[in-house]
Tab-separated table of C-alpha atoms in Angstrom:
chain	number	residue	atom	x	y	z
U	1	MET	CA	0.000	0.000	0.000
U	2	ALA	CA	1.456	3.313	-1.079
U	3	LYS	CA	2.286	5.643	1.738
U	4	ARG	CA	0.014	8.677	1.806
U	5	TRP	CA	1.934	11.934	2.138
U	6	ARG	CA	0.249	14.565	4.269
U	7	ARG	CA	-0.045	18.036	2.807
U	8	ALA	CA	1.231	20.982	4.790
U	9	THR	CA	-2.230	22.565	4.676
U	10	GLU	CA	-4.083	19.447	5.841
U	11	GLU	CA	-5.076	19.990	9.448
U	12	PRO	CA	-7.713	18.415	11.681
U	13	ALA	CA	-11.165	19.978	11.467
U	14	TRP	CA	-11.128	20.947	15.142
U	15	LEU	CA	-7.924	22.966	14.654
U	16	LYS	CA	-9.378	24.869	11.683
U	17	VAL	CA	-12.547	25.659	13.639
U	18	THR	CA	-10.498	26.795	16.629
U	19	LEU	CA	-8.291	29.107	14.569
U	20	ILE	CA	-11.263	30.642	12.740
U	21	THR	CA	-13.127	31.134	16.029
U	22	VAL	CA	-10.137	32.827	17.659
U	23	ALA	CA	-9.663	35.113	14.647
U	24	LEU	CA	-13.352	36.086	14.551
U	25	ALA	CA	-13.397	36.672	18.309
U	26	PHE	CA	-10.313	38.890	18.036
U	27	VAL	CA	-11.882	40.922	15.216
U	28	ALA	CA	-15.152	41.257	17.123
U	29	LEU	CA	-13.443	42.317	20.358
U	30	PHE	CA	-10.850	44.738	19.028
U	31	LEU	CA	-12.513	46.077	15.853
U	32	VAL	CA	-16.264	45.580	15.680
U	33	LEU	CA	-16.986	46.304	19.351
U	34	PRO	CA	-15.065	49.633	19.513
U	35	LEU	CA	-16.673	50.807	16.267
U	36	SER	CA	-20.085	49.871	17.593
U	37	VAL	CA	-19.437	51.781	20.822
U	38	VAL	CA	-18.441	54.896	18.877
U	39	LEU	CA	-21.481	54.786	16.624
U	40	PHE	CA	-23.845	54.032	19.514
U	41	GLY	CA	-22.434	56.903	21.579
U	42	ALA	CA	-22.669	59.264	18.604
U	43	PHE	CA	-26.349	58.612	17.853
U	44	GLU	CA	-27.535	57.652	21.330
U	45	ARG	CA	-29.399	60.965	21.764
U	46	GLY	CA	-30.642	61.223	18.221
U	47	ILE	CA	-29.585	62.746	14.944
U	48	ALA	CA	-30.354	66.286	16.140
U	49	THR	CA	-27.768	66.071	18.913
U	50	TRP	CA	-25.261	64.597	16.450
U	51	LEU	CA	-25.801	67.456	14.005
U	52	GLU	CA	-25.498	70.002	16.808
U	53	ALA	CA	-22.099	68.581	17.795
U	54	ILE	CA	-20.889	68.574	14.196
U	55	ARG	CA	-22.112	72.135	13.553
U	56	ASP	CA	-20.323	73.522	16.591
U	57	PRO	CA	-17.917	76.304	15.447
U	58	ASP	CA	-14.915	74.611	17.040
U	59	ALA	CA	-15.821	71.298	15.393
U	60	LEU	CA	-16.244	72.935	11.985
U	61	SER	CA	-12.910	74.713	12.419
U	62	ALA	CA	-11.204	71.409	13.277
U	63	ILE	CA	-12.785	69.707	10.262
U	64	ARG	CA	-11.736	72.519	7.905
U	65	LEU	CA	-8.181	72.486	9.256
U	66	THR	CA	-7.920	68.708	8.909
U	67	LEU	CA	-9.173	68.813	5.308
U	68	LEU	CA	-6.781	71.682	4.509
U	69	ILE	CA	-3.819	69.755	5.883
U	70	VAL	CA	-4.808	66.630	3.944
U	71	ALA	CA	-5.142	68.705	0.765
U	72	ILE	CA	-1.570	69.967	1.262
U	73	VAL	CA	0.189	66.893	2.619
U	74	VAL	CA	-1.168	64.145	0.353
U	75	PRO	CA	-0.182	65.806	-2.974
U	76	LEU	CA	3.266	66.674	-1.583
U	77	ASN	CA	3.897	63.118	-0.418
U	78	THR	CA	2.522	61.778	-3.697
U	79	LEU	CA	5.118	63.753	-5.651
U	80	PHE	CA	7.863	62.777	-3.222
U	81	GLY	CA	6.832	59.115	-3.188
U	82	ILE	CA	6.834	58.835	-6.977
U	83	ALA	CA	10.173	60.633	-7.293
U	84	ALA	CA	11.822	58.605	-4.509
U	85	ALA	CA	10.496	55.290	-5.820
U	86	TRP	CA	11.578	56.154	-9.367
U	87	ALA	CA	15.104	57.031	-8.225
U	88	ILE	CA	15.498	53.970	-5.979
U	89	ALA	CA	13.950	51.400	-8.337
U	90	LYS	CA	15.293	52.622	-11.687
U	91	PHE	CA	18.792	53.942	-10.878
U	92	GLU	CA	21.930	52.981	-9.026
U	93	PHE	CA	23.728	55.752	-7.124
U	94	ARG	CA	25.832	56.374	-4.047
U	95	GLY	CA	23.860	56.858	-0.880
U	96	LYS	CA	20.916	54.770	-2.050
U	97	PRO	CA	20.765	52.720	1.207
U	98	ILE	CA	20.897	55.987	3.177
U	99	LEU	CA	17.935	57.371	1.216
U	100	ILE	CA	15.928	54.197	1.883
U	101	SER	CA	16.757	54.428	5.597
U	102	LEU	CA	15.685	58.076	5.696
U	103	ILE	CA	12.371	57.196	4.058
U	104	ASP	CA	11.760	54.553	6.734
U	105	MET	CA	12.714	56.880	9.590
U	106	PRO	CA	9.150	58.114	10.373
U	107	PHE	CA	8.163	54.475	11.011
U	108	ALA	CA	10.845	54.151	13.681
U	109	ILE	CA	10.435	57.466	15.528
U	110	SER	CA	7.595	58.070	17.966
U	111	PRO	CA	5.208	60.835	16.779
U	112	VAL	CA	5.680	62.661	20.087
U	113	VAL	CA	9.441	62.657	19.545
U	114	VAL	CA	8.860	64.003	16.030
U	115	GLY	CA	6.889	66.888	17.506
U	116	LEU	CA	9.633	67.618	20.032
U	117	ILE	CA	12.261	67.582	17.278
U	118	PHE	CA	10.450	70.294	15.346
U	119	VAL	CA	9.804	72.314	18.521
U	120	ILE	CA	13.554	72.263	19.186
U	121	LEU	CA	14.169	73.284	15.599
U	122	PHE	CA	11.471	75.931	15.038
U	123	GLY	CA	10.347	76.896	18.556
U	124	SER	CA	10.923	80.348	20.027
U	125	GLN	CA	13.923	78.997	21.954
U	126	GLY	CA	14.962	76.608	19.206
U	127	TRP	CA	17.771	76.711	16.701
U	128	LEU	CA	15.841	78.721	14.109
U	129	GLY	CA	13.441	80.392	16.540
U	130	PRO	CA	15.175	83.798	16.809
U	131	TRP	CA	15.512	84.069	13.021
U	132	LEU	CA	11.850	83.166	12.487
U	133	ALA	CA	10.770	85.677	15.135
U	134	ALA	CA	12.883	88.403	13.523
U	135	HIS	CA	11.112	87.793	10.212
U	136	ASP	CA	7.665	87.473	11.839
U	137	LEU	CA	7.251	83.842	10.807
U	138	ARG	CA	5.343	81.357	12.956
U	139	ILE	CA	5.897	77.628	12.566
U	140	ILE	CA	5.204	76.174	15.996
U	141	PHE	CA	1.677	76.655	17.405
U	142	ALA	CA	0.484	77.478	13.892
U	143	VAL	CA	-0.742	75.664	10.790
U	144	PRO	CA	2.711	75.387	9.095
U	145	GLY	CA	4.035	73.350	12.025
U	146	ILE	CA	1.092	70.952	11.815
U	147	VAL	CA	1.609	70.539	8.075
U	148	ILE	CA	5.320	69.813	8.572
U	149	VAL	CA	4.889	67.123	11.253
U	150	ILE	CA	2.040	65.380	9.398
U	151	ALA	CA	4.007	65.491	6.139
U	152	PHE	CA	6.959	63.931	7.982
U	153	GLY	CA	4.798	61.235	9.586
U	154	THR	CA	3.106	60.247	6.327
U	155	LEU	CA	6.198	60.530	4.127
U	156	PRO	CA	6.955	56.766	3.761
U	157	PHE	CA	3.516	55.445	2.819
U	158	ILE	CA	3.404	56.153	-0.905
U	159	ALA	CA	7.122	55.607	-1.489
U	160	ARG	CA	7.045	52.282	0.355
U	161	GLU	CA	4.115	51.071	-1.755
U	162	LEU	CA	5.797	52.024	-5.031
U	163	ILE	CA	9.424	50.989	-4.441
U	164	PRO	CA	8.917	47.173	-4.447
U	165	LEU	CA	6.347	47.466	-7.235
U	166	MET	CA	8.754	49.391	-9.495
U	167	GLN	CA	11.630	47.084	-8.609
U	168	GLN	CA	9.544	44.066	-9.568
U	169	GLN	CA	8.528	45.616	-12.899
U	170	GLY	CA	12.092	46.496	-13.849
U	171	LYS	CA	13.031	49.182	-16.342
U	172	GLU	CA	12.893	47.359	-19.670
U	173	GLU	CA	9.646	49.009	-20.780
U	174	GLU	CA	10.952	52.516	-20.014
U	175	GLU	CA	14.202	51.787	-21.871
U	176	ALA	CA	12.258	50.500	-24.885
U	177	SER	CA	10.079	53.625	-24.882
U	178	LEU	CA	13.093	55.931	-24.754
U	179	THR	CA	14.786	53.910	-27.511
U	180	LEU	CA	11.744	54.438	-29.733
U	181	GLY	CA	12.091	58.202	-29.320
U	182	ALA	CA	9.606	59.026	-26.550
U	183	SER	CA	10.520	61.834	-24.175
U	184	GLY	CA	11.025	61.251	-20.469
U	185	PHE	CA	7.648	62.765	-19.597
U	186	LYS	CA	5.793	60.702	-22.217
U	187	THR	CA	7.570	57.581	-21.005
U	188	PHE	CA	6.475	58.273	-17.452
U	189	TRP	CA	2.901	59.210	-18.417
U	190	HIS	CA	2.206	56.383	-20.864
U	191	VAL	CA	4.416	53.584	-19.514
U	192	THR	CA	5.379	54.001	-15.868
U	193	LEU	CA	2.218	55.581	-14.465
U	194	PRO	CA	-0.220	52.965	-15.872
U	195	ASN	CA	1.980	50.218	-14.418
U	196	ILE	CA	2.009	51.717	-10.913
U	197	LYS	CA	-1.461	53.285	-10.739
U	198	TRP	CA	-2.995	50.695	-8.392
U	199	GLY	CA	-0.053	50.806	-5.997
U	200	LEU	CA	-0.112	54.596	-6.162
U	201	ILE	CA	-3.823	54.726	-5.335
U	202	TYR	CA	-3.308	52.309	-2.437
U	203	GLY	CA	-0.445	54.428	-1.067
U	204	ILE	CA	-2.511	57.620	-1.366
U	205	ILE	CA	-5.350	55.977	0.566
U	206	LEU	CA	-3.004	54.995	3.406
U	207	CYS	CA	-1.346	58.420	3.417
U	208	ASN	CA	-4.730	60.154	3.551
U	209	ALA	CA	-5.947	57.983	6.422
U	210	ARG	CA	-2.812	58.592	8.478
U	211	ALA	CA	-2.886	62.340	7.802
U	212	MET	CA	-6.461	62.646	9.056
U	213	GLY	CA	-5.809	60.632	12.207
U	214	GLU	CA	-2.364	61.889	13.263
U	215	PHE	CA	-2.379	62.879	16.941
U	216	GLY	CA	0.919	62.687	18.850
U	217	ALA	CA	3.137	65.013	16.822
U	218	VAL	CA	0.272	67.436	16.178
U	219	ALA	CA	-0.500	67.641	19.902
U	220	VAL	CA	3.071	68.801	20.547
U	221	VAL	CA	3.425	71.460	17.838
U	222	SER	CA	-0.130	72.797	17.580
U	223	GLY	CA	-0.533	74.382	21.000
U	224	ARG	CA	-4.096	72.985	20.996
U	225	ILE	CA	-5.671	76.379	20.329
U	226	ARG	CA	-9.415	75.850	19.987
U	227	GLY	CA	-10.794	77.126	16.729
U	228	GLU	CA	-7.317	77.700	15.299
U	229	THR	CA	-4.875	74.790	15.559
U	230	ASN	CA	-7.044	71.908	16.758
U	231	THR	CA	-7.442	69.141	14.214
U	232	VAL	CA	-10.294	66.638	14.487
U	233	PRO	CA	-8.377	64.163	16.722
U	234	LEU	CA	-7.322	66.995	19.072
U	235	HIS	CA	-10.877	68.363	19.167
U	236	ILE	CA	-12.167	64.920	20.120
U	237	GLU	CA	-9.700	64.783	23.015
U	238	VAL	CA	-10.789	68.241	24.212
U	239	LEU	CA	-14.448	67.226	24.176
U	240	TYR	CA	-13.732	63.978	26.005
U	241	ASN	CA	-11.637	65.707	28.691
U	242	GLU	CA	-14.489	68.161	29.243
U	243	TYR	CA	-16.907	65.242	29.773
U	244	MET	CA	-18.846	66.085	26.599
U	245	PHE	CA	-18.986	62.425	25.678
U	246	THR	CA	-21.845	62.574	23.175
U	247	ALA	CA	-20.157	65.381	21.222
U	248	ALA	CA	-16.832	63.534	21.373
U	249	PHE	CA	-18.430	60.376	19.982
U	250	ALA	CA	-20.280	62.414	17.334
U	251	VAL	CA	-17.066	63.930	15.995
U	252	SER	CA	-15.332	60.558	16.348
U	253	SER	CA	-18.006	59.039	14.121
U	254	LEU	CA	-16.753	61.275	11.303
U	255	LEU	CA	-13.273	59.763	11.509
U	256	THR	CA	-14.836	56.312	11.878
U	257	GLY	CA	-16.897	56.876	8.751
U	258	LEU	CA	-13.856	58.076	6.847
U	259	ALA	CA	-11.942	55.010	8.041
U	260	LEU	CA	-14.698	52.697	6.802
U	261	VAL	CA	-14.787	54.499	3.453
U	262	THR	CA	-10.996	54.188	3.241
U	263	ILE	CA	-11.195	50.449	3.919
U	264	ALA	CA	-13.906	50.075	1.286
U	265	ILE	CA	-11.847	51.958	-1.322
U	266	LYS	CA	-8.780	49.919	-0.377
U	267	SER	CA	-10.725	46.683	-0.860
U	268	VAL	CA	-11.994	47.824	-4.263
U	269	VAL	CA	-8.466	48.788	-5.334
U	270	GLU	CA	-7.079	45.422	-4.226
U	271	TRP	CA	-9.924	43.602	-6.022
U	272	GLN	CA	-9.282	45.543	-9.220
U	273	ASP	CA	-5.553	44.837	-8.974
U	274	GLU	CA	-6.109	41.097	-8.468
U	275	ARG	CA	-8.560	41.062	-11.360
U	276	ARG	CA	-6.009	42.809	-13.591
U	277	GLN	CA	-3.293	40.326	-12.609
U	278	ARG	CA	-5.573	37.359	-13.388
U	279	ARG	CA	-6.377	38.815	-16.811
U	280	ALA	CA	-2.686	39.400	-17.482
U	281	ALA	CA	-1.848	35.830	-16.456
U	282	ALA	CA	-4.624	34.453	-18.670
């Protein structure tokens, strides 16, 4: 009788059920339950109370500031991410490992430490503080400081999505395009960009989500001035510390909704990418 070899994926039924149960319980406890608590607290007293919390002047100011920062930071990091990924994946040059390490630096540094670094650099008693004061320029406790720390914190997301994708694709198509007489811009627009569009969209989604939810570094450099430098996460903390729990949950539901939309878009992008890869393989 031939010996039956056991596959690596063949496991007893009880083990599969146990693993699935543990995974579902973990998701329910740490994801579904907190989201449910936020949504319940937001609408516990009705839609009128929710709208009143959202229409509060301080809440509207925080929402506008958050959207403004996202509108500035995401395009900047998109340009940087494409440029950095292009340089790292398509060219060989001295200092390339250093550039990769610098791109990864925001992942390794605590956001609070990032805020302190920029306070030391741009604060009134910092290295550039006297020069900024002499020229009537405000970085710390103002919008520019918030933009800088959020741009720093979200810097790796797009680049890190594009670098392995471009390295995997190689540079043969770009070289063929240039050989046929296309300019550098046309090569990028008609060859490189279509090849990286799904990874680029995925990186932009992650960058946008992080920019909207950044807290630690912003709390250090913003000064937490209500109606001026409070972003949505900081405004939520202010409401919670003042025991305005319903209003805090109402504003939190906005970020929760944006997070759910982000996850939905991310899932659609991944589905489209998998569908494209299956078509290409076929």
